[in-house]
Tab-separated table of C-alpha atoms in Angstrom:
chain	number	residue	atom	x	y	z
E	1	MET	CA	131.521	12.904	-20.317
E	2	GLY	CA	132.852	13.393	-16.769
E	3	THR	CA	133.074	10.660	-14.141
E	4	THR	CA	129.901	11.814	-12.346
E	5	GLY	CA	128.025	11.926	-15.678
E	6	ILE	CA	129.065	8.328	-16.423
E	7	GLN	CA	127.865	7.164	-12.995
E	8	ILE	CA	124.511	8.956	-13.448
E	9	VAL	CA	124.008	7.345	-16.888
E	10	ILE	CA	124.789	3.871	-15.508
E	11	ILE	CA	122.557	4.110	-12.426
E	12	LEU	CA	119.631	5.658	-14.361
E	13	ALA	CA	119.928	2.993	-17.075
E	14	TYR	CA	119.962	0.284	-14.432
E	15	ILE	CA	116.909	1.677	-12.606
E	16	SER	CA	115.085	1.979	-15.945
E	17	VAL	CA	115.793	-1.676	-16.806
E	18	LEU	CA	114.589	-2.851	-13.366
E	19	PHE	CA	111.331	-0.932	-13.696
E	20	GLY	CA	110.994	-2.148	-17.297
E	21	ILE	CA	111.229	-5.776	-16.120
E	22	SER	CA	108.654	-5.075	-13.393
E	23	TRP	CA	106.159	-3.565	-15.861
E	24	TYR	CA	106.782	-6.423	-18.306
E	25	VAL	CA	105.832	-9.089	-15.725
E	26	LYS	CA	103.035	-6.989	-14.165
E	27	ARG	CA	100.300	-8.853	-16.072
E	28	ARG	CA	101.385	-12.187	-14.603
E	29	ALA	CA	101.261	-10.735	-11.073
E	30	ALA	CA	97.918	-8.966	-11.527
E	31	SER	CA	95.667	-11.979	-12.167
E	32	SER	CA	95.441	-13.097	-8.510
E	33	THR	CA	97.009	-12.477	-5.107
E	34	GLU	CA	98.699	-15.895	-5.265
E	35	ASP	CA	100.363	-14.789	-8.513
E	36	TYR	CA	101.489	-11.575	-6.785
E	37	VAL	CA	102.900	-13.092	-3.566
E	38	LEU	CA	103.956	-16.590	-4.773
E	39	ALA	CA	104.337	-16.170	-8.564
E	40	GLY	CA	101.354	-18.527	-8.905
E	41	ARG	CA	103.596	-21.313	-7.490
E	42	ARG	CA	105.206	-21.555	-10.944
E	43	LEU	CA	108.859	-20.612	-10.273
E	44	THR	CA	111.424	-22.796	-12.079
E	45	THR	CA	114.754	-24.045	-10.670
E	46	PRO	CA	116.787	-21.108	-12.138
E	47	LEU	CA	114.283	-18.587	-10.730
E	48	ILE	CA	114.389	-20.258	-7.284
E	49	MET	CA	118.194	-20.227	-7.474
E	50	VAL	CA	118.533	-16.520	-8.363
E	51	SER	CA	115.841	-15.618	-5.822
E	52	ILE	CA	117.639	-17.249	-2.878
E	53	VAL	CA	121.037	-15.932	-4.045
E	54	GLY	CA	119.514	-12.486	-4.550
E	55	LEU	CA	117.970	-12.560	-1.061
E	56	ALA	CA	121.144	-13.772	0.667
E	57	VAL	CA	123.849	-11.871	-1.237
E	58	GLY	CA	122.693	-8.397	-0.263
E	59	GLY	CA	124.270	-5.472	1.521
E	60	ALA	CA	125.466	-7.556	4.482
E	61	SER	CA	127.119	-10.133	2.207
E	62	THR	CA	129.065	-7.557	0.182
E	63	ILE	CA	129.367	-4.115	1.851
E	64	GLY	CA	128.998	-5.662	5.334
E	65	VAL	CA	131.576	-8.401	4.710
E	66	ALA	CA	134.074	-5.889	3.276
E	67	GLU	CA	133.435	-3.644	6.308
E	68	GLN	CA	134.317	-6.497	8.672
E	69	ALA	CA	137.234	-7.696	6.523
E	70	TYR	CA	138.651	-4.146	6.662
E	71	LYS	CA	138.998	-4.735	10.419
E	72	VAL	CA	139.641	-8.485	10.808
E	73	GLY	CA	140.671	-9.883	7.409
E	74	LEU	CA	139.681	-12.576	4.918
E	75	SER	CA	137.793	-14.740	7.430
E	76	ALA	CA	134.871	-12.270	7.269
E	77	GLY	CA	133.924	-14.044	4.022
E	78	TRP	CA	132.580	-16.957	6.061
E	79	TYR	CA	129.445	-14.885	6.685
E	80	THR	CA	128.303	-15.311	3.055
E	81	ALA	CA	129.549	-18.904	2.961
E	82	ALA	CA	127.364	-19.555	6.020
E	83	TRP	CA	124.367	-18.274	4.011
E	84	GLY	CA	125.252	-20.794	1.288
E	85	ILE	CA	125.542	-23.649	3.792
E	86	GLY	CA	122.164	-22.638	5.262
E	87	ALA	CA	120.517	-22.669	1.812
E	88	ILE	CA	121.975	-26.112	1.024
E	89	VAL	CA	120.682	-27.499	4.349
E	90	MET	CA	117.264	-25.949	3.610
E	91	GLY	CA	117.238	-27.591	0.160
E	92	LEU	CA	118.251	-31.005	1.469
E	93	THR	CA	115.830	-31.028	4.420
E	94	VAL	CA	112.643	-28.959	4.722
E	95	ALA	CA	112.260	-27.192	1.337
E	96	LYS	CA	110.266	-30.089	-0.125
E	97	LYS	CA	108.198	-30.433	3.069
E	98	TYR	CA	107.225	-26.751	3.011
E	99	ARG	CA	106.246	-26.981	-0.655
E	100	ARG	CA	104.130	-30.080	0.005
E	101	LEU	CA	102.093	-28.303	2.735
E	102	HIS	CA	100.730	-25.751	0.219
E	103	ILE	CA	100.755	-22.889	2.744
E	104	THR	CA	101.464	-19.184	2.129
E	105	THR	CA	103.185	-18.114	5.380
E	106	VAL	CA	104.969	-19.608	8.408
E	107	PRO	CA	102.294	-18.230	10.819
E	108	GLU	CA	99.695	-20.092	8.726
E	109	LEU	CA	101.516	-23.313	9.654
E	110	LEU	CA	101.430	-22.238	13.321
E	111	GLU	CA	97.674	-21.682	13.216
E	112	ARG	CA	96.991	-24.906	11.308
E	113	TYR	CA	98.898	-27.171	13.703
E	114	TYR	CA	99.030	-25.159	16.944
E	115	ASP	CA	96.778	-22.235	17.914
E	116	ARG	CA	95.879	-18.658	17.010
E	117	ARG	CA	98.004	-17.006	19.697
E	118	SER	CA	101.068	-18.836	18.285
E	119	MET	CA	100.194	-17.388	14.902
E	120	VAL	CA	99.909	-13.835	16.297
E	121	ALA	CA	103.237	-14.092	18.155
E	122	GLY	CA	104.798	-15.595	15.023
E	123	ILE	CA	103.591	-12.733	12.826
E	124	ALA	CA	105.022	-10.122	15.219
E	125	CYS	CA	108.465	-11.782	15.350
E	126	GLN	CA	108.693	-12.528	11.629
E	127	VAL	CA	107.664	-8.990	10.593
E	128	LEU	CA	110.052	-7.355	13.091
E	129	VAL	CA	113.061	-9.448	12.018
E	130	GLN	CA	112.387	-8.910	8.316
E	131	LEU	CA	112.041	-5.143	8.763
E	132	VAL	CA	115.372	-5.038	10.629
E	133	VAL	CA	117.101	-7.070	7.887
E	134	MET	CA	115.508	-4.917	5.206
E	135	SER	CA	116.565	-1.680	6.885
E	136	LEU	CA	120.171	-2.886	6.555
E	137	GLN	CA	119.675	-2.941	2.780
E	138	TYR	CA	118.768	0.754	2.925
E	139	VAL	CA	121.998	1.441	4.881
E	140	ALA	CA	124.123	-0.469	2.354
E	141	GLY	CA	122.232	1.024	-0.607
E	142	GLY	CA	122.775	4.536	0.722
E	143	ALA	CA	126.520	3.836	1.168
E	144	VAL	CA	126.837	2.593	-2.432
E	145	LEU	CA	125.031	5.569	-3.982
E	146	ALA	CA	126.977	8.047	-1.815
E	147	ALA	CA	130.258	6.473	-2.971
E	148	LEU	CA	129.119	6.272	-6.591
E	149	MET	CA	127.980	9.898	-6.823
E	150	PRO	CA	129.224	11.854	-3.777
E	151	ASP	CA	128.330	15.191	-5.422
E	152	ILE	CA	124.681	14.100	-5.686
E	153	PHE	CA	124.029	11.648	-2.838
E	154	THR	CA	124.704	11.589	0.873
E	155	PRO	CA	124.163	8.247	2.680
E	156	VAL	CA	120.726	9.520	3.773
E	157	THR	CA	119.542	10.690	0.324
E	158	GLY	CA	120.980	7.416	-1.040
E	159	MET	CA	118.707	5.559	1.395
E	160	PHE	CA	115.675	7.520	0.166
E	161	THR	CA	116.519	6.781	-3.478
E	162	SER	CA	117.030	3.103	-2.659
E	163	ALA	CA	113.636	3.095	-0.913
E	164	VAL	CA	111.899	4.440	-4.022
E	165	VAL	CA	113.348	1.633	-6.160
E	166	PHE	CA	112.861	-1.158	-3.585
E	167	ILE	CA	109.238	-0.214	-2.955
E	168	GLY	CA	108.415	0.608	-6.587
E	169	ILE	CA	109.628	-2.694	-8.062
E	170	THR	CA	107.877	-4.774	-5.389
E	171	LEU	CA	104.690	-2.728	-5.669
E	172	ILE	CA	104.439	-3.254	-9.423
E	173	GLY	CA	105.140	-6.945	-9.914
E	174	GLY	CA	105.420	-8.760	-6.572
E	175	MET	CA	107.193	-12.139	-6.585
E	176	TRP	CA	107.306	-12.309	-10.407
E	177	SER	CA	109.018	-8.918	-10.467
E	178	ALA	CA	111.477	-9.854	-7.695
E	179	SER	CA	112.417	-13.205	-9.262
E	180	GLN	CA	112.764	-11.972	-12.859
E	181	SER	CA	114.760	-8.871	-11.883
E	182	ASN	CA	117.028	-11.143	-9.818
E	183	ILE	CA	118.231	-12.789	-13.041
E	184	LEU	CA	119.727	-9.402	-13.956
E	185	ASN	CA	120.743	-8.489	-10.384
E	186	VAL	CA	122.574	-11.729	-9.569
E	187	THR	CA	124.303	-11.925	-12.973
E	188	LEU	CA	125.428	-8.309	-12.712
E	189	GLN	CA	126.638	-8.531	-9.115
E	190	TYR	CA	128.681	-11.708	-9.718
E	191	ILE	CA	130.280	-10.378	-12.912
E	192	GLY	CA	130.838	-6.952	-11.332
E	193	ILE	CA	132.539	-8.075	-8.141
E	194	THR	CA	134.644	-10.725	-9.957
E	195	VAL	CA	135.936	-8.267	-12.582
E	196	ALA	CA	136.576	-5.649	-9.873
E	197	ALA	CA	138.529	-8.190	-7.808
E	198	PHE	CA	140.805	-9.155	-10.712
E	199	LEU	CA	141.503	-5.514	-11.598
E	200	ILE	CA	142.047	-4.372	-8.004
E	201	VAL	CA	144.349	-7.289	-7.131
E	202	ALA	CA	146.372	-6.514	-10.276
E	203	MET	CA	146.435	-2.804	-9.337
E	204	ALA	CA	147.680	-3.729	-5.851
E	205	GLY	CA	150.587	-5.697	-7.389
E	206	GLY	CA	149.202	-9.223	-7.154
E	207	ILE	CA	147.981	-11.439	-4.338
E	208	ASP	CA	151.521	-11.956	-2.920
E	209	VAL	CA	152.010	-8.200	-2.528
E	210	VAL	CA	148.567	-7.906	-0.894
E	211	ALA	CA	149.594	-10.608	1.606
E	212	ILE	CA	152.928	-8.910	2.377
E	213	GLN	CA	151.339	-5.477	2.880
E	214	ALA	CA	148.409	-6.776	4.937
E	215	PRO	CA	148.042	-4.679	8.134
E	216	THR	CA	148.070	-7.790	10.375
E	217	VAL	CA	149.240	-11.401	10.108
E	218	MET	CA	145.647	-12.660	10.388
E	219	ALA	CA	144.359	-10.451	7.535
E	220	MET	CA	144.943	-13.176	4.908
E	221	ASP	CA	144.008	-16.105	7.149
E	222	PHE	CA	140.730	-17.898	6.390
E	223	PHE	CA	139.930	-18.569	10.054
E	224	SER	CA	141.860	-16.607	12.676
E	225	GLY	CA	140.440	-13.086	12.052
E	226	VAL	CA	136.882	-13.628	13.218
E	227	GLY	CA	137.807	-16.931	14.855
E	228	PRO	CA	136.399	-20.466	14.491
E	229	MET	CA	133.730	-19.850	17.163
E	230	THR	CA	132.270	-16.895	15.244
E	231	ILE	CA	132.314	-18.889	12.001
E	232	VAL	CA	130.436	-21.768	13.644
E	233	THR	CA	127.988	-19.242	15.133
E	234	TRP	CA	127.282	-17.699	11.708
E	235	ILE	CA	126.643	-21.174	10.264
E	236	VAL	CA	124.282	-22.084	13.126
E	237	VAL	CA	122.406	-18.761	12.831
E	238	LEU	CA	122.023	-18.972	9.064
E	239	ILE	CA	120.948	-22.613	8.985
E	240	THR	CA	118.357	-21.569	11.591
E	241	VAL	CA	117.246	-18.630	9.436
E	242	ASN	CA	117.065	-20.603	6.197
E	243	ILE	CA	114.602	-23.111	7.639
E	244	SER	CA	112.397	-20.532	9.385
E	245	LEU	CA	112.410	-16.985	7.878
E	246	GLN	CA	109.254	-16.116	5.920
E	247	ALA	CA	111.130	-14.428	3.033
E	248	ILE	CA	113.104	-17.636	2.391
E	249	ILE	CA	110.144	-19.954	2.922
E	250	GLN	CA	108.090	-17.835	0.492
E	251	ILE	CA	110.646	-18.519	-2.251
E	252	SER	CA	110.358	-22.295	-1.713
E	253	LEU	CA	106.546	-22.052	-1.633
E	254	GLY	CA	106.621	-20.352	-5.049
E	255	ALA	CA	108.342	-23.344	-6.686
E	256	LYS	CA	106.363	-25.229	-9.336
E	257	ASP	CA	106.954	-28.542	-7.529
E	258	VAL	CA	108.838	-30.192	-4.662
E	259	GLN	CA	111.979	-31.135	-6.622
E	260	THR	CA	112.265	-27.639	-8.107
E	261	ALA	CA	112.281	-26.117	-4.608
E	262	ARG	CA	114.935	-28.553	-3.474
E	263	LYS	CA	117.271	-28.175	-6.464
E	264	GLY	CA	116.947	-24.375	-6.540
E	265	PHE	CA	118.099	-24.043	-2.939
E	266	VAL	CA	121.003	-26.485	-3.222
E	267	ILE	CA	122.357	-24.900	-6.436
E	268	GLY	CA	121.830	-21.403	-5.009
E	269	GLY	CA	123.749	-22.342	-1.850
E	270	LEU	CA	126.697	-23.659	-3.886
E	271	VAL	CA	126.750	-20.467	-5.975
E	272	MET	CA	126.906	-18.349	-2.784
E	273	LEU	CA	129.895	-20.068	-1.183
E	274	PRO	CA	132.781	-18.133	-2.861
E	275	VAL	CA	131.403	-14.586	-3.246
E	276	GLY	CA	131.866	-13.517	0.386
E	277	PHE	CA	135.587	-14.280	0.239
E	278	VAL	CA	135.921	-12.100	-2.867
E	279	ALA	CA	134.250	-9.194	-1.007
E	280	ALA	CA	136.458	-9.896	2.029
E	281	LEU	CA	139.621	-9.811	-0.102
E	282	LEU	CA	138.593	-6.395	-1.408
E	283	GLY	CA	138.010	-5.259	2.193
E	284	VAL	CA	141.574	-6.311	3.091
E	285	ILE	CA	143.004	-4.418	0.096
E	286	ALA	CA	140.943	-1.341	1.075
E	287	SER	CA	142.468	-1.471	4.577
E	288	GLU	CA	145.940	-1.336	2.966
E	289	MET	CA	145.113	1.448	0.500
E	290	TYR	CA	142.834	3.599	2.688
E	291	PRO	CA	143.841	2.949	6.319
E	292	SER	CA	141.874	5.863	7.790
E	293	ILE	CA	138.435	5.724	6.065
E	294	SER	CA	135.163	4.488	7.571
E	295	PRO	CA	135.065	0.656	7.217
E	296	THR	CA	131.454	0.829	5.915
E	297	THR	CA	132.636	2.771	2.854
E	298	ALA	CA	135.671	0.502	2.279
E	299	LEU	CA	134.335	-1.479	-0.675
E	300	PRO	CA	132.629	1.408	-2.534
E	301	GLN	CA	135.723	3.621	-2.038
E	302	LEU	CA	138.057	0.954	-3.427
E	303	ILE	CA	135.889	0.276	-6.470
E	304	MET	CA	135.747	4.002	-7.247
E	305	SER	CA	139.516	3.871	-7.931
E	306	LEU	CA	138.803	1.854	-11.112
E	307	ASN	CA	137.953	3.088	-14.615
E	308	PRO	CA	134.704	5.158	-14.305
E	309	TRP	CA	132.648	2.785	-16.502
E	310	ILE	CA	133.844	-0.356	-14.696
E	311	ALA	CA	133.468	1.338	-11.301
E	312	GLY	CA	129.972	2.512	-12.147
E	313	ILE	CA	128.816	-0.904	-13.357
E	314	THR	CA	130.408	-2.689	-10.366
E	315	LEU	CA	128.844	-0.348	-7.815
E	316	ALA	CA	125.527	-0.600	-9.634
E	317	SER	CA	125.893	-4.384	-9.229
E	318	LEU	CA	126.463	-3.978	-5.477
E	319	TRP	CA	123.391	-1.795	-5.346
E	320	ALA	CA	121.628	-4.563	-7.285
E	321	ALA	CA	122.444	-6.888	-4.390
E	322	ASP	CA	120.466	-4.603	-2.087
E	323	VAL	CA	117.573	-4.340	-4.548
E	324	SER	CA	117.272	-8.125	-4.855
E	325	THR	CA	117.357	-8.679	-1.082
E	326	ALA	CA	115.024	-5.826	-0.190
E	327	CYS	CA	112.305	-6.762	-2.702
E	328	ASN	CA	111.925	-10.293	-1.335
E	329	LEU	CA	111.956	-9.107	2.290
E	330	LEU	CA	109.443	-6.348	1.651
E	331	LEU	CA	107.069	-8.653	-0.217
E	332	SER	CA	107.174	-11.321	2.510
E	333	ALA	CA	106.587	-8.770	5.310
E	334	ALA	CA	103.592	-7.376	3.388
E	335	THR	CA	102.274	-10.926	2.826
E	336	LEU	CA	102.465	-11.601	6.571
E	337	TYR	CA	100.324	-8.548	7.244
E	338	SER	CA	97.719	-9.014	4.495
E	339	HIS	CA	97.394	-12.804	4.762
E	340	ASP	CA	97.797	-13.368	8.509
E	341	ILE	CA	96.516	-10.149	10.078
E	342	HIS	CA	94.128	-8.347	7.725
E	343	LYS	CA	92.507	-11.455	6.233
E	344	GLN	CA	92.312	-13.282	9.566
E	345	PHE	CA	91.239	-10.527	11.964
E	346	ILE	CA	89.976	-7.474	10.063
E	347	ASP	CA	88.180	-8.616	6.896
E	348	PRO	CA	87.953	-12.433	6.556
E	349	GLN	CA	85.421	-12.141	3.696
E	350	MET	CA	87.392	-9.718	1.524
E	351	SER	CA	87.552	-10.373	-2.216
E	352	ASP	CA	90.792	-11.344	-3.946
E	353	LYS	CA	90.885	-7.892	-5.565
E	354	LYS	CA	90.779	-6.209	-2.142
E	355	TYR	CA	93.326	-8.722	-0.804
E	356	MET	CA	95.691	-7.679	-3.601
E	357	ALA	CA	95.128	-3.974	-2.826
E	358	ILE	CA	95.819	-4.520	0.888
E	359	THR	CA	99.020	-6.435	0.088
E	360	ARG	CA	100.242	-3.634	-2.181
E	361	MET	CA	99.365	-0.978	0.420
E	362	SER	CA	101.322	-3.025	2.984
E	363	VAL	CA	104.352	-3.031	0.657
E	364	LEU	CA	104.225	0.769	0.533
E	365	LEU	CA	103.708	1.411	4.254
E	366	LEU	CA	106.174	-1.216	5.520
E	367	GLY	CA	108.758	0.018	3.013
E	368	LEU	CA	108.440	3.540	4.405
E	369	LEU	CA	108.565	2.270	8.009
E	370	THR	CA	111.943	0.609	7.443
E	371	LEU	CA	113.477	3.964	6.489
E	372	GLY	CA	113.096	4.971	10.142
E	373	PHE	CA	114.912	1.821	11.245
E	374	ALA	CA	117.668	2.421	8.688
E	375	LEU	CA	118.508	5.846	10.109
E	376	THR	CA	119.292	4.353	13.549
E	377	ILE	CA	121.374	1.279	12.604
E	378	SER	CA	125.152	0.881	12.624
E	379	GLY	CA	127.336	-2.225	12.338
E	380	ILE	CA	125.623	-4.239	9.628
E	381	ILE	CA	126.546	-7.839	10.492
E	382	SER	CA	126.428	-7.533	14.310
E	383	THR	CA	122.929	-5.977	14.121
E	384	LEU	CA	121.821	-8.714	11.739
E	385	MET	CA	123.072	-11.600	13.872
E	386	ALA	CA	121.185	-10.452	16.983
E	387	GLY	CA	117.900	-9.964	15.112
E	388	LEU	CA	118.125	-13.239	13.191
E	389	SER	CA	118.642	-15.264	16.392
E	390	LEU	CA	114.921	-14.725	17.091
E	391	MET	CA	114.215	-17.216	14.291
E	392	THR	CA	115.405	-20.107	16.497
E	393	ALA	CA	111.924	-20.618	17.960
E	394	PHE	CA	110.487	-21.067	14.461
E	395	ALA	CA	113.273	-23.477	13.496
E	396	VAL	CA	112.584	-25.664	16.557
E	397	ILE	CA	108.812	-25.596	15.905
E	398	VAL	CA	109.158	-26.331	12.174
E	399	LEU	CA	111.643	-29.200	12.646
E	400	MET	CA	109.557	-30.845	15.371
E	401	THR	CA	106.315	-30.366	13.397
E	402	MET	CA	107.735	-31.858	10.207
E	403	TYR	CA	109.909	-34.635	11.636
E	404	ALA	CA	108.293	-35.590	14.974
E	405	PRO	CA	104.644	-34.451	14.899
E	406	ALA	CA	103.558	-37.221	17.284
E	407	TYR	CA	105.632	-35.576	20.036
E	408	CYS	CA	104.283	-32.018	19.538
E	409	SER	CA	101.733	-30.348	21.834
E	410	ARG	CA	99.378	-27.634	20.590
E	411	GLN	CA	100.510	-25.475	23.526
E	412	ALA	CA	104.249	-25.735	22.756
E	413	ALA	CA	104.626	-23.250	19.864
E	414	PHE	CA	103.370	-20.154	21.706
E	415	TYR	CA	105.552	-20.681	24.775
E	416	THR	CA	108.597	-21.438	22.607
E	417	ILE	CA	108.202	-18.122	20.737
E	418	MET	CA	107.752	-16.276	24.059
E	419	ALA	CA	110.865	-17.983	25.441
E	420	SER	CA	112.928	-16.882	22.410
E	421	ILE	CA	111.877	-13.252	22.926
E	422	ILE	CA	112.722	-13.397	26.660
E	423	VAL	CA	116.157	-14.883	25.915
E	424	LEU	CA	117.008	-12.164	23.362
E	425	VAL	CA	115.826	-9.321	25.638
E	426	ALA	CA	117.683	-10.780	28.647
E	427	TRP	CA	120.849	-11.211	26.560
E	428	MET	CA	120.739	-7.579	25.450
E	429	VAL	CA	119.994	-5.968	28.849
E	430	ILE	CA	121.566	-8.304	31.446
E	431	PRO	CA	125.313	-8.884	30.820
E	432	ALA	CA	125.465	-11.569	33.540
E	433	VAL	CA	123.427	-14.032	31.424
E	434	ARG	CA	125.978	-14.011	28.575
E	435	VAL	CA	127.710	-17.238	29.569
E	436	LEU	CA	127.663	-18.669	26.027
E	437	PRO	CA	129.639	-17.346	23.001
E	438	HIS	CA	126.520	-15.983	21.255
E	439	VAL	CA	122.809	-15.567	21.925
E	440	ILE	CA	121.970	-18.165	19.217
E	441	TYR	CA	123.218	-21.004	21.470
E	442	ALA	CA	121.131	-19.778	24.402
E	443	GLU	CA	118.146	-19.565	22.015
E	444	TRP	CA	118.577	-23.155	20.786
E	445	ILE	CA	118.934	-24.560	24.314
E	446	VAL	CA	116.018	-22.620	25.815
E	447	CYS	CA	113.683	-23.047	22.823
E	448	SER	CA	114.376	-26.797	22.536
E	449	VAL	CA	113.883	-27.375	26.286
E	450	THR	CA	110.721	-25.219	26.307
E	451	PHE	CA	109.141	-26.971	23.310
E	452	CYS	CA	109.947	-30.487	24.513
E	453	GLY	CA	109.021	-29.684	28.120
E	454	ILE	CA	105.601	-28.254	27.213
E	455	SER	CA	104.961	-31.176	24.839
E	456	LEU	CA	105.742	-33.678	27.612
E	457	VAL	CA	103.484	-31.955	30.148
E	458	SER	CA	100.556	-31.200	27.817
E	459	LYS	CA	98.633	-34.099	26.297
E	460	LYS	CA	96.933	-32.020	23.584
E	461	SER	CA	98.714	-33.301	20.431
E	462	ILE	CA	98.721	-31.537	17.074
E	463	SER	CA	96.980	-32.902	13.996
E	464	THR	CA	99.301	-34.742	11.616
E	465	ASP	CA	97.157	-34.094	8.511
E	466	GLY	CA	99.363	-33.172	5.566
E	467	LEU	CA	102.595	-33.893	7.483
E	468	ALA	CA	103.013	-37.581	6.752
E	469	GLU	CA	105.046	-38.616	3.728
E	470	LYS	CA	102.882	-40.091	0.964
E	471	VAL	CA	104.694	-43.413	0.665
E	472	SER	CA	102.383	-44.878	-1.936
E	473	ALA	CA	102.389	-41.799	-4.169
E	474	PRO	CA	104.722	-41.777	-7.175
E	475	ALA	CA	107.829	-39.637	-6.831
E	476	GLN	CA	107.675	-36.157	-8.339
E	477	HIS	CA	110.081	-35.268	-11.099
């Protein structure tokens, strides 16, 4: 069997297994909409762990990190480490508080404690950010398939194929499908990239030879390539995202209890810490071996130099990273539409059966919409950082609501979200306002001042029902 035949067998087998898992868990997801979007709030610690790792370690954390490492060196790996730090902070702080509230979406929290216009603005921002992040998975998925089978796929046809799998798996089994398939995805991607790293470092002559042949002095430095300021920025952005993005919150809300949510996030964050540096190392080696290729194709191109079976399985594992990320993002975006728009404004009396149908239709239509985004995006990590900064408003609102509800005004959430949008737009179109290292710092300053300022001026306090810790209740185990 030729190399292309081997790759086709591997990718078809992998797709078949993913769809097999989805059909197997379909019955669990079909009994109610809560089973479909939150796995019936029955996810265990291992399922929470693989779900958050699967969401975080996607195209940006592998293909995107290698792309940046191709240009700046090993320090690009801090991007994935920042995801891990964000997940650990989420687990140690607000994961248990989210789970205790028994909500389905972040905008639901906004409506419960603030007002309806905050909820509407929140839906718009959350859906937009998640569609941008998801479209990056199409870009990375297309790059992997084009590298794996260049005679069959171009980056564009690779995106279309990725879309079919992303949408199909989510459509069939919802959160159960995404979490169960992530057991396979995460296991495969960690084994694949680790084995590939050992073989490629050996092929390059060992780590000392890689360091000697590095194109620049900073290529093998853990900090100087992207610089300490960028590393701090990534950590700030991804802590912000972990405590506010619907796709991440939805994973914690699916946990069977408070402690499960907490442990799953902390363990998942620890598991994430090293993998970005492995991808970055491979990006550095690719820059030595293939100095004139497109940086986006650096990691797939390097892996293709291995034995066809190992290369096929490793690239399938990188594609698995995109599948695991995209499924969670697509499901959460669809949940935002069906739960917070359709159920609230269009058909409040709809049956659970119709609610399920609307959610599934949203998965299909939003999945197709992101293909359009994917065709216009370049620079995976830079695009991601700008979009994710919009989550700052939600982080400020959530932290104040959960930790200082007595100082929150019902008017504050809406104006904070509006302020975050104005800051991002101004940052992108008016160069003179860029006095800080990154838009995330401007977002934190403006959103914090706006929220606290409105809360001081307005006397209309939020309700604290459900927010207070139950001191007399026994601890959950």
